[in-house]
Amino acid sequence: MDWRLQDYAKDAEETATELGLFASEIPQYRKDITGDIAELYAISSALQTLHEAIDRSRYGRAAAQVLKDLEVCLPSLGYTLDDVRGMFKNPKRKSKLPGAFPGTPQYAEMWEDGLADFKAQGISLPLRLEYYRTYLQGMYDELRGNDPGVEIDKIETRLKKLLKQQEPIDSYFSRLSLPTHSALRTPGPKPPRTPRPNIQSFSSFPLYGHGPPPPPPPPPLRTSRPSSQIYGGIGEVPIFVPPAAPSVPTSPTFSSASSQGMSSHSNDSGGPVAHWAMRIFDGRHPSTSFRTLGDITECLGRDEPRAIEMLGDDGFEKILELPLEAANVWLRLYCRFGDLRARILFLTMDPDGTRRRYCFPLTGLKIIRKDSCLQLCRVNRKDGGLDLWARLRFTLYERMVLFYNTAIALKHQDNSGMASGLEDLFDPENKERIEFSWQVLHALCAELY
């Protein structure tokens, strides 16, 4: 197993974290910055999903082709991440652009200069992040034997041109020394690699009379370089990362200690921080695949072509985005922080390219698990029974649990309350109850004399 896809995923998350520190410094660009942050988290999620899929395929032919195709995307992504982290760290820019107070850099102008540099390379920052995400999702389709479409080829062509602009002259020749599948390139000394762990063999495996085929090379290494001077998917609308969710309203079914752990907090500058739901799918969990999968993901609700615009007009902010079914389906969770109303948005695309959008209040749905699926049911107004609104199929047990818990938490935070029959009852006979918790951010120790 090679962990470098995980390394890129971690770098994307760290870049998102660093970028978030400056969102409150330049409020006029906060929405754009937090949109880029969301794309970085989506890129991290796509990398982790691809890593898990390649691991399960045990480096077959499809995995070899995917790893070869990543030789353009990953280096370009690495350069972009380096540039984003360096936007606010360039000492030349800080000295030329004094801020409102002595010694305070003018972050707005630094951000504008950085965006201009990205655009001068040929592709703006938001668009290239969208390219990376779409391309990685296309590689996952290819790994599963599905045709990723001609759009992926167009993105790869643009990324190749971008990579030539990103690489300084002195690192061009060093790139030629990286492992390659092309016989036209001049071979050079191979860089040091992280050794892959030995995979234990079992007697039940078939024996090769001529020896097994060699494994494909790992994804390209991140290469360091000097700081440069510088709608592919369904979710095409820029999004805003809202502040942390307020504390869960206490009731007999909640513990006061756990509700306090969900309270909001601020950073040093007094600006908002990312919503807690954005940190749920960070990849820091085991990956247990379901042996058998349930029925395919689908939504039986009413298509709302203007659902995204209507959510924005009503003051809702997107707090979570999760791909399903090899990115053919996207789930979004929205929250309105004035009254904590919560919405779920189901996005999909028909084979002919028609986009479908379905939206519903979380408090109007009962979430029921069936095998590897979560069934989202609504009340039938005629007979009072439950009708299926959407079925969500998961391939990993942990991701299903995380989404279920996140949706339930938002549902119980909603101040509007739940309709009768839609309460989420776990095991009341055994006196089980719902409790919310969060990480300890500060610890205070006091001694009494």
Tab-separated table of C-alpha atoms in Angstrom:
chain	number	residue	atom	x	y	z
A	1	MET	CA	0.000	0.000	0.000
A	2	ASP	CA	1.270	3.469	-0.839
A	3	TRP	CA	0.157	6.312	1.400
A	4	ARG	CA	1.070	9.268	-0.798
A	5	LEU	CA	-2.513	9.862	-1.884
A	6	GLN	CA	-3.232	10.252	1.808
A	7	ASP	CA	-0.354	12.730	2.050
A	8	TYR	CA	-1.885	14.894	-0.674
A	9	ALA	CA	-5.245	14.660	1.093
A	10	LYS	CA	-3.660	15.820	4.332
A	11	ASP	CA	-1.916	18.693	2.537
A	12	ALA	CA	-5.234	19.800	1.048
A	13	GLU	CA	-6.854	19.861	4.495
A	14	GLU	CA	-3.927	21.734	6.033
A	15	THR	CA	-4.097	24.288	3.224
A	16	ALA	CA	-7.827	24.709	3.860
A	17	THR	CA	-7.139	25.270	7.550
A	18	GLU	CA	-4.465	27.897	6.874
A	19	LEU	CA	-6.652	29.633	4.312
A	20	GLY	CA	-9.500	29.768	6.797
A	21	LEU	CA	-7.403	31.848	9.175
A	22	PHE	CA	-7.508	34.754	6.730
A	23	ALA	CA	-11.225	34.656	5.894
A	24	SER	CA	-12.097	36.999	8.759
A	25	GLU	CA	-9.213	39.360	7.871
A	26	ILE	CA	-10.743	40.202	4.489
A	27	PRO	CA	-14.537	39.979	4.931
A	28	GLN	CA	-15.167	41.283	1.411
A	29	TYR	CA	-13.618	38.062	0.063
A	30	ARG	CA	-14.815	35.723	2.797
A	31	LYS	CA	-17.395	34.003	0.627
A	32	ASP	CA	-14.856	33.336	-2.138
A	33	ILE	CA	-12.254	32.077	0.325
A	34	THR	CA	-14.623	29.742	2.090
A	35	GLY	CA	-15.778	28.433	-1.284
A	36	ASP	CA	-12.155	27.508	-2.013
A	37	ILE	CA	-11.916	25.909	1.433
A	38	ALA	CA	-14.890	23.695	0.656
A	39	GLU	CA	-13.294	22.622	-2.639
A	40	LEU	CA	-10.081	21.741	-0.796
A	41	TYR	CA	-12.005	19.524	1.599
A	42	ALA	CA	-13.796	17.927	-1.369
A	43	ILE	CA	-10.415	17.270	-3.020
A	44	SER	CA	-9.185	15.668	0.193
A	45	SER	CA	-12.279	13.475	0.322
A	46	ALA	CA	-11.829	12.436	-3.325
A	47	LEU	CA	-8.173	11.539	-2.694
A	48	GLN	CA	-9.056	9.430	0.322
A	49	THR	CA	-11.858	7.671	-1.548
A	50	LEU	CA	-9.495	6.928	-4.428
A	51	HIS	CA	-6.829	5.683	-2.021
A	52	GLU	CA	-9.268	3.267	-0.387
A	53	ALA	CA	-10.527	2.023	-3.754
A	54	ILE	CA	-7.002	1.413	-5.082
A	55	ASP	CA	-6.116	-0.438	-1.906
A	56	ARG	CA	-9.142	-2.719	-2.249
A	57	SER	CA	-8.328	-3.442	-5.894
A	58	ARG	CA	-4.842	-4.701	-4.885
A	59	TYR	CA	-3.150	-2.725	-7.662
A	60	GLY	CA	-4.753	-4.379	-10.665
A	61	ARG	CA	-4.535	-3.137	-14.233
A	62	ALA	CA	-7.168	-0.488	-13.670
A	63	ALA	CA	-5.252	0.818	-10.662
A	64	ALA	CA	-2.058	0.944	-12.717
A	65	GLN	CA	-3.742	3.087	-15.367
A	66	VAL	CA	-5.226	5.406	-12.755
A	67	LEU	CA	-1.874	5.901	-11.040
A	68	LYS	CA	-0.335	6.695	-14.413
A	69	ASP	CA	-3.044	9.255	-15.151
A	70	LEU	CA	-2.409	10.932	-11.787
A	71	GLU	CA	1.148	11.862	-12.812
A	72	VAL	CA	-0.167	15.190	-14.122
A	73	CYS	CA	-2.919	16.001	-11.650
A	74	LEU	CA	-1.029	15.395	-8.408
A	75	PRO	CA	2.109	17.480	-9.136
A	76	SER	CA	-0.062	20.351	-10.358
A	77	LEU	CA	-2.197	20.060	-7.227
A	78	GLY	CA	0.929	20.097	-5.084
A	79	TYR	CA	2.213	23.280	-6.707
A	80	THR	CA	-1.176	24.943	-6.274
A	81	LEU	CA	-1.310	24.021	-2.586
A	82	ASP	CA	2.184	25.450	-2.108
A	83	ASP	CA	1.156	28.695	-3.806
A	84	VAL	CA	-2.007	29.039	-1.732
A	85	ARG	CA	-0.066	28.581	1.499
A	86	GLY	CA	2.506	31.085	0.307
A	87	MET	CA	0.051	33.831	-0.636
A	88	PHE	CA	0.115	35.395	2.830
A	89	LYS	CA	3.674	34.420	3.721
A	90	ASN	CA	5.639	36.187	1.000
A	91	PRO	CA	7.843	38.707	2.843
A	92	LYS	CA	8.193	40.899	-0.257
A	93	ARG	CA	4.443	41.404	-0.432
A	94	LYS	CA	4.161	42.120	3.267
A	95	SER	CA	6.834	44.816	3.153
A	96	LYS	CA	5.261	46.557	0.176
A	97	LEU	CA	1.694	46.412	1.425
A	98	PRO	CA	1.325	47.891	4.921
A	99	GLY	CA	-1.964	47.240	6.654
A	100	ALA	CA	-4.240	49.424	8.663
A	101	PHE	CA	-1.873	49.254	11.644
A	102	PRO	CA	1.957	49.320	11.722
A	103	GLY	CA	3.310	45.865	10.983
A	104	THR	CA	-0.068	44.553	9.811
A	105	PRO	CA	-0.040	43.253	6.225
A	106	GLN	CA	-2.758	44.312	3.809
A	107	TYR	CA	-4.326	40.907	3.287
A	108	ALA	CA	-6.896	42.094	0.752
A	109	GLU	CA	-4.228	43.258	-1.695
A	110	MET	CA	-2.153	40.149	-1.046
A	111	TRP	CA	-5.192	38.007	-1.846
A	112	GLU	CA	-5.901	39.989	-5.027
A	113	ASP	CA	-2.271	39.702	-6.134
A	114	GLY	CA	-2.304	35.974	-5.473
A	115	LEU	CA	-5.461	35.465	-7.509
A	116	ALA	CA	-3.951	37.481	-10.350
A	117	ASP	CA	-0.870	35.247	-10.280
A	118	PHE	CA	-3.011	32.119	-10.479
A	119	LYS	CA	-4.940	33.544	-13.417
A	120	ALA	CA	-1.705	34.540	-15.153
A	121	GLN	CA	-0.719	30.874	-15.158
A	122	GLY	CA	-3.784	30.126	-17.276
A	123	ILE	CA	-6.423	28.868	-14.813
A	124	SER	CA	-7.935	30.773	-11.905
A	125	LEU	CA	-7.764	29.283	-8.414
A	126	PRO	CA	-11.476	28.358	-8.065
A	127	LEU	CA	-11.555	26.757	-11.511
A	128	ARG	CA	-8.387	24.711	-11.035
A	129	LEU	CA	-9.634	23.418	-7.668
A	130	GLU	CA	-12.825	22.374	-9.434
A	131	TYR	CA	-10.716	20.675	-12.118
A	132	TYR	CA	-8.725	18.717	-9.537
A	133	ARG	CA	-11.873	17.541	-7.774
A	134	THR	CA	-13.650	16.554	-10.991
A	135	TYR	CA	-10.569	14.791	-12.353
A	136	LEU	CA	-10.055	12.755	-9.180
A	137	GLN	CA	-13.701	11.737	-9.209
A	138	GLY	CA	-13.286	10.721	-12.850
A	139	MET	CA	-10.328	8.530	-11.894
A	140	TYR	CA	-12.552	6.803	-9.364
A	141	ASP	CA	-15.074	6.132	-12.134
A	142	GLU	CA	-12.297	4.717	-14.308
A	143	LEU	CA	-11.107	2.480	-11.485
A	144	ARG	CA	-14.594	1.009	-11.206
A	145	GLY	CA	-14.708	0.325	-14.927
A	146	ASN	CA	-16.995	3.244	-15.795
A	147	ASP	CA	-16.276	5.688	-18.594
A	148	PRO	CA	-15.347	9.019	-16.963
A	149	GLY	CA	-16.359	10.881	-20.134
A	150	VAL	CA	-14.616	13.218	-22.554
A	151	GLU	CA	-14.689	16.029	-20.002
A	152	ILE	CA	-11.916	14.307	-18.040
A	153	ASP	CA	-9.701	14.262	-21.149
A	154	LYS	CA	-10.259	17.997	-21.616
A	155	ILE	CA	-9.372	18.663	-17.982
A	156	GLU	CA	-6.223	16.551	-18.280
A	157	THR	CA	-5.129	18.559	-21.328
A	158	ARG	CA	-5.602	21.841	-19.457
A	159	LEU	CA	-3.767	20.517	-16.403
A	160	LYS	CA	-0.817	19.474	-18.565
A	161	LYS	CA	-0.540	23.020	-19.906
A	162	LEU	CA	-0.911	24.388	-16.390
A	163	LEU	CA	1.817	22.113	-15.044
A	164	LYS	CA	4.268	23.469	-17.628
A	165	GLN	CA	3.507	26.993	-16.410
A	166	GLN	CA	3.820	25.994	-12.771
A	167	GLU	CA	7.197	24.313	-13.032
A	168	PRO	CA	10.232	26.615	-12.884
A	169	ILE	CA	13.011	25.872	-15.342
A	170	ASP	CA	15.352	24.423	-12.731
A	171	SER	CA	12.782	21.813	-11.684
A	172	TYR	CA	11.844	20.780	-15.215
A	173	PHE	CA	14.827	18.467	-15.511
A	174	SER	CA	14.266	17.065	-12.032
A	175	ARG	CA	10.780	16.043	-13.135
A	176	LEU	CA	12.319	13.974	-15.904
A	177	SER	CA	14.038	11.872	-13.260
A	178	LEU	CA	10.734	10.778	-11.719
A	179	PRO	CA	9.469	7.279	-12.567
A	180	THR	CA	7.684	7.358	-15.912
A	181	HIS	CA	5.898	5.024	-18.274
A	182	SER	CA	7.151	6.812	-21.381
A	183	ALA	CA	10.189	5.489	-23.216
A	184	LEU	CA	10.753	8.876	-24.847
A	185	ARG	CA	11.934	10.508	-21.645
A	186	THR	CA	15.530	10.401	-20.556
A	187	PRO	CA	15.817	8.212	-17.442
A	188	GLY	CA	17.531	9.656	-14.397
A	189	PRO	CA	18.304	8.676	-10.831
A	190	LYS	CA	15.166	7.715	-8.936
A	191	PRO	CA	14.293	9.772	-5.874
A	192	PRO	CA	14.091	8.004	-2.502
A	193	ARG	CA	10.769	6.360	-1.884
A	194	THR	CA	8.909	5.333	1.187
A	195	PRO	CA	9.155	1.524	1.181
A	196	ARG	CA	5.877	-0.248	0.740
A	197	PRO	CA	5.029	-2.714	3.519
A	198	ASN	CA	5.200	-6.394	2.719
A	199	ILE	CA	1.815	-7.890	1.965
A	200	GLN	CA	1.333	-11.235	3.628
A	201	SER	CA	0.525	-14.002	1.174
A	202	PHE	CA	-1.861	-16.847	1.846
A	203	SER	CA	-1.840	-20.402	0.607
A	204	SER	CA	-5.301	-19.928	-0.831
A	205	PHE	CA	-3.971	-17.418	-3.350
A	206	PRO	CA	-3.344	-18.764	-6.878
A	207	LEU	CA	0.271	-19.550	-7.717
A	208	TYR	CA	1.770	-17.961	-10.816
A	209	GLY	CA	3.869	-20.268	-12.897
A	210	HIS	CA	5.589	-17.355	-14.581
A	211	GLY	CA	5.586	-14.932	-11.654
A	212	PRO	CA	2.987	-12.279	-10.880
A	213	PRO	CA	3.003	-9.015	-12.832
A	214	PRO	CA	5.023	-6.233	-11.202
A	215	PRO	CA	3.039	-3.633	-9.259
A	216	PRO	CA	2.548	-0.235	-10.881
A	217	PRO	CA	4.620	2.704	-9.687
A	218	PRO	CA	3.176	4.804	-6.869
A	219	PRO	CA	1.795	8.306	-7.427
A	220	PRO	CA	4.473	10.953	-8.026
A	221	LEU	CA	6.271	12.408	-5.047
A	222	ARG	CA	5.575	15.933	-3.894
A	223	THR	CA	8.450	18.072	-5.158
A	224	SER	CA	9.496	21.302	-3.527
A	225	ARG	CA	10.240	24.400	-5.597
A	226	PRO	CA	10.719	28.104	-5.134
A	227	SER	CA	7.574	30.148	-4.547
A	228	SER	CA	6.134	31.104	-7.914
A	229	GLN	CA	5.285	34.665	-8.896
A	230	ILE	CA	2.302	34.305	-9.478
A	231	TYR	CA	-18.486	23.645	-14.215
A	232	GLY	CA	-17.039	20.383	-14.027
A	233	GLY	CA	-19.380	18.972	-11.346
A	234	ILE	CA	-22.886	19.235	-10.021
A	235	GLY	CA	-22.123	21.678	-7.251
A	236	GLU	CA	-21.328	24.670	-9.403
A	237	VAL	CA	-22.510	27.407	-7.043
A	238	PRO	CA	-19.892	29.012	-4.746
A	239	ILE	CA	-20.616	28.235	-1.132
A	240	PHE	CA	-20.090	29.888	2.206
A	241	VAL	CA	-18.686	28.244	5.311
A	242	PRO	CA	-20.829	29.434	8.212
A	243	PRO	CA	-19.739	29.881	11.796
A	244	ALA	CA	-19.795	27.009	14.227
A	245	ALA	CA	-23.198	25.738	15.215
A	246	PRO	CA	-24.690	27.134	18.425
A	247	SER	CA	-25.090	24.831	21.369
A	248	VAL	CA	-27.663	22.088	21.200
A	249	PRO	CA	-30.866	23.107	23.014
A	250	THR	CA	-31.079	21.170	26.242
A	251	SER	CA	-34.029	18.906	26.907
A	252	PRO	CA	-34.710	15.757	28.974
A	253	THR	CA	-33.194	13.670	26.159
A	254	PHE	CA	-29.945	15.635	26.014
A	255	SER	CA	-27.238	16.035	28.608
A	256	SER	CA	-26.223	19.585	29.483
A	257	ALA	CA	-22.545	18.661	29.505
A	258	SER	CA	-22.676	17.339	25.977
A	259	SER	CA	-24.638	20.321	24.700
A	260	GLN	CA	-22.014	22.695	26.021
A	261	GLY	CA	-19.422	20.819	23.994
A	262	MET	CA	-21.213	21.840	20.827
A	263	SER	CA	-21.111	25.560	21.548
A	264	SER	CA	-19.555	27.971	19.094
A	265	HIS	CA	-16.128	29.483	19.481
A	266	SER	CA	-14.109	32.135	17.693
A	267	ASN	CA	-10.566	32.481	16.474
A	268	ASP	CA	-8.089	35.082	17.654
A	269	SER	CA	-9.364	37.693	15.239
A	270	GLY	CA	-12.919	37.349	16.464
A	271	GLY	CA	-14.184	36.064	13.105
A	272	PRO	CA	-16.185	32.901	12.493
A	273	VAL	CA	-14.649	29.465	12.218
A	274	ALA	CA	-15.702	26.588	10.011
A	275	HIS	CA	-18.883	24.766	10.943
A	276	TRP	CA	-18.355	21.632	13.008
A	277	ALA	CA	-19.986	19.470	10.326
A	278	MET	CA	-17.125	20.230	7.916
A	279	ARG	CA	-14.731	18.369	10.203
A	280	ILE	CA	-16.744	15.165	10.351
A	281	PHE	CA	-15.586	13.630	7.069
A	282	ASP	CA	-11.859	14.221	7.536
A	283	GLY	CA	-10.845	10.656	6.647
A	284	ARG	CA	-9.589	9.917	10.146
A	285	HIS	CA	-11.655	6.805	10.589
A	286	PRO	CA	-11.371	3.116	9.667
A	287	SER	CA	-12.745	1.891	6.362
A	288	THR	CA	-14.988	-1.146	6.618
A	289	SER	CA	-16.609	-2.115	3.328
A	290	PHE	CA	-20.058	-3.656	3.214
A	291	ARG	CA	-19.922	-7.206	1.872
A	292	THR	CA	-23.248	-6.775	0.119
A	293	LEU	CA	-24.723	-3.508	-1.101
A	294	GLY	CA	-28.374	-2.543	-0.993
A	295	ASP	CA	-30.460	-0.889	-3.676
A	296	ILE	CA	-28.904	1.979	-5.588
A	297	THR	CA	-29.110	5.570	-4.384
A	298	GLU	CA	-32.141	7.453	-5.692
A	299	CYS	CA	-34.517	10.277	-4.811
A	300	LEU	CA	-38.270	10.068	-5.357
A	301	GLY	CA	-39.000	13.678	-4.459
A	302	ARG	CA	-39.929	16.595	-6.690
A	303	ASP	CA	-37.221	18.155	-8.830
A	304	GLU	CA	-36.587	21.805	-7.897
A	305	PRO	CA	-34.381	23.384	-10.617
A	306	ARG	CA	-33.881	26.555	-8.522
A	307	ALA	CA	-33.329	24.773	-5.213
A	308	ILE	CA	-29.809	26.151	-4.712
A	309	GLU	CA	-30.848	29.735	-5.450
A	310	MET	CA	-33.916	29.420	-3.223
A	311	LEU	CA	-31.813	28.162	-0.325
A	312	GLY	CA	-29.506	31.144	-0.705
A	313	ASP	CA	-32.412	33.574	-0.877
A	314	ASP	CA	-33.841	32.090	2.328
A	315	GLY	CA	-30.554	32.575	4.193
A	316	PHE	CA	-29.354	28.963	4.239
A	317	GLU	CA	-25.625	28.201	4.147
A	318	LYS	CA	-24.045	24.964	2.952
A	319	ILE	CA	-22.161	23.149	5.701
A	320	LEU	CA	-21.475	19.704	4.235
A	321	GLU	CA	-21.115	18.093	0.823
A	322	LEU	CA	-20.709	14.350	0.330
A	323	PRO	CA	-20.418	12.349	-2.926
A	324	LEU	CA	-22.203	9.021	-3.405
A	325	GLU	CA	-22.312	6.471	-6.212
A	326	ALA	CA	-18.911	7.445	-7.667
A	327	ALA	CA	-19.839	11.141	-7.589
A	328	ASN	CA	-22.994	10.651	-9.661
A	329	VAL	CA	-24.893	11.834	-6.589
A	330	TRP	CA	-24.009	14.644	-4.208
A	331	LEU	CA	-25.593	15.246	-0.819
A	332	ARG	CA	-25.548	18.672	0.774
A	333	LEU	CA	-26.620	19.728	4.236
A	334	TYR	CA	-27.656	23.354	4.774
A	335	CYS	CA	-28.294	25.351	7.942
A	336	ARG	CA	-29.827	28.773	8.638
A	337	PHE	CA	-28.221	30.150	11.752
A	338	GLY	CA	-30.969	32.518	12.791
A	339	ASP	CA	-33.268	29.649	13.757
A	340	LEU	CA	-31.027	26.602	13.078
A	341	ARG	CA	-33.370	25.310	10.372
A	342	ALA	CA	-31.734	22.447	8.463
A	343	ARG	CA	-32.214	21.262	4.869
A	344	ILE	CA	-30.899	18.348	2.836
A	345	LEU	CA	-30.208	18.815	-0.877
A	346	PHE	CA	-29.959	15.803	-3.191
A	347	LEU	CA	-28.062	16.536	-6.422
A	348	THR	CA	-27.764	14.140	-9.326
A	349	MET	CA	-27.323	14.082	-13.083
A	350	ASP	CA	-29.230	11.986	-15.603
A	351	PRO	CA	-27.362	10.001	-18.279
A	352	ASP	CA	-28.321	12.688	-20.801
A	353	GLY	CA	-26.654	15.373	-18.646
A	354	THR	CA	-29.836	16.826	-17.120
A	355	ARG	CA	-29.224	18.029	-13.574
A	356	ARG	CA	-31.751	17.216	-10.872
A	357	ARG	CA	-32.091	18.947	-7.509
A	358	TYR	CA	-34.275	17.744	-4.639
A	359	CYS	CA	-34.590	19.580	-1.332
A	360	PHE	CA	-36.433	18.820	1.921
A	361	PRO	CA	-36.366	19.913	5.597
A	362	LEU	CA	-34.476	17.444	7.784
A	363	THR	CA	-37.159	17.719	10.456
A	364	GLY	CA	-39.688	16.371	7.936
A	365	LEU	CA	-37.746	13.141	7.384
A	366	LYS	CA	-37.300	9.986	9.406
A	367	ILE	CA	-33.939	8.315	8.783
A	368	ILE	CA	-34.041	4.520	8.877
A	369	ARG	CA	-31.115	2.196	8.266
A	370	LYS	CA	-31.582	-0.843	6.063
A	371	ASP	CA	-28.434	-2.883	5.398
A	372	SER	CA	-25.948	-0.559	3.633
A	373	CYS	CA	-28.580	2.101	2.970
A	374	LEU	CA	-30.192	4.956	4.827
A	375	GLN	CA	-33.836	5.456	3.942
A	376	LEU	CA	-35.137	9.012	4.252
A	377	CYS	CA	-38.900	8.804	4.693
A	378	ARG	CA	-41.602	11.461	4.865
A	379	VAL	CA	-45.136	11.274	6.243
A	380	ASN	CA	-47.939	10.554	3.789
A	381	ARG	CA	-50.597	13.185	4.454
A	382	LYS	CA	-53.414	10.877	3.354
A	383	ASP	CA	-52.839	7.740	5.417
A	384	GLY	CA	-50.200	8.928	7.909
A	385	GLY	CA	-47.746	6.261	6.791
A	386	LEU	CA	-44.141	6.727	5.746
A	387	ASP	CA	-43.216	7.186	2.088
A	388	LEU	CA	-39.679	6.865	0.782
A	389	TRP	CA	-38.240	10.257	-0.208
A	390	ALA	CA	-34.663	9.137	-0.871
A	391	ARG	CA	-32.437	6.116	-0.468
A	392	LEU	CA	-28.730	6.633	0.223
A	393	ARG	CA	-26.415	3.697	-0.419
A	394	PHE	CA	-23.004	3.655	1.231
A	395	THR	CA	-20.031	1.437	0.464
A	396	LEU	CA	-18.281	2.070	3.796
A	397	TYR	CA	-19.908	1.442	7.159
A	398	GLU	CA	-18.138	4.338	8.887
A	399	ARG	CA	-19.260	6.930	6.334
A	400	MET	CA	-22.858	5.808	6.735
A	401	VAL	CA	-22.624	6.165	10.524
A	402	LEU	CA	-20.981	9.588	10.298
A	403	PHE	CA	-23.586	10.933	7.894
A	404	TYR	CA	-26.419	9.496	9.980
A	405	ASN	CA	-25.122	11.076	13.178
A	406	THR	CA	-24.475	14.426	11.494
A	407	ALA	CA	-27.964	14.565	9.993
A	408	ILE	CA	-29.567	13.570	13.302
A	409	ALA	CA	-27.590	16.241	15.170
A	410	LEU	CA	-28.702	18.959	12.756
A	411	LYS	CA	-32.257	17.665	12.889
A	412	HIS	CA	-32.365	17.958	16.685
A	413	GLN	CA	-30.775	21.409	16.614
A	414	ASP	CA	-33.573	22.695	14.368
A	415	ASN	CA	-35.747	25.030	16.452
A	416	SER	CA	-38.874	24.214	14.450
A	417	GLY	CA	-39.281	20.810	16.067
A	418	MET	CA	-40.195	17.489	14.466
A	419	ALA	CA	-43.535	16.268	13.221
A	420	SER	CA	-45.218	13.435	15.079
A	421	GLY	CA	-43.942	10.029	14.026
A	422	LEU	CA	-40.614	11.327	12.736
A	423	GLU	CA	-38.718	11.136	16.023
A	424	ASP	CA	-35.509	9.142	15.847
A	425	LEU	CA	-35.910	6.452	18.505
A	426	PHE	CA	-32.845	4.322	19.043
A	427	ASP	CA	-33.635	1.930	21.900
A	428	PRO	CA	-35.888	3.638	24.446
A	429	GLU	CA	-36.673	0.361	26.229
A	430	ASN	CA	-33.036	0.112	27.281
A	431	LYS	CA	-33.072	3.794	28.269
A	432	GLU	CA	-30.681	4.802	25.513
A	433	ARG	CA	-30.644	8.471	24.631
A	434	ILE	CA	-29.041	10.880	22.203
A	435	GLU	CA	-26.007	12.753	23.461
A	436	PHE	CA	-23.849	15.284	21.649
A	437	SER	CA	-20.174	15.778	22.368
A	438	TRP	CA	-17.200	17.657	20.961
A	439	GLN	CA	-13.470	17.896	21.423
A	440	VAL	CA	-12.024	19.795	24.380
A	441	LEU	CA	-10.498	23.007	23.041
A	442	HIS	CA	-9.284	24.537	26.304
A	443	ALA	CA	-8.598	23.031	29.707
A	444	LEU	CA	-8.647	25.138	32.879
A	445	CYS	CA	-7.093	24.022	36.127
A	446	ALA	CA	-7.607	26.054	39.309
A	447	GLU	CA	-6.240	25.474	42.777
A	448	LEU	CA	-8.083	26.555	45.892
A	449	TYR	CA	-6.213	27.736	48.967
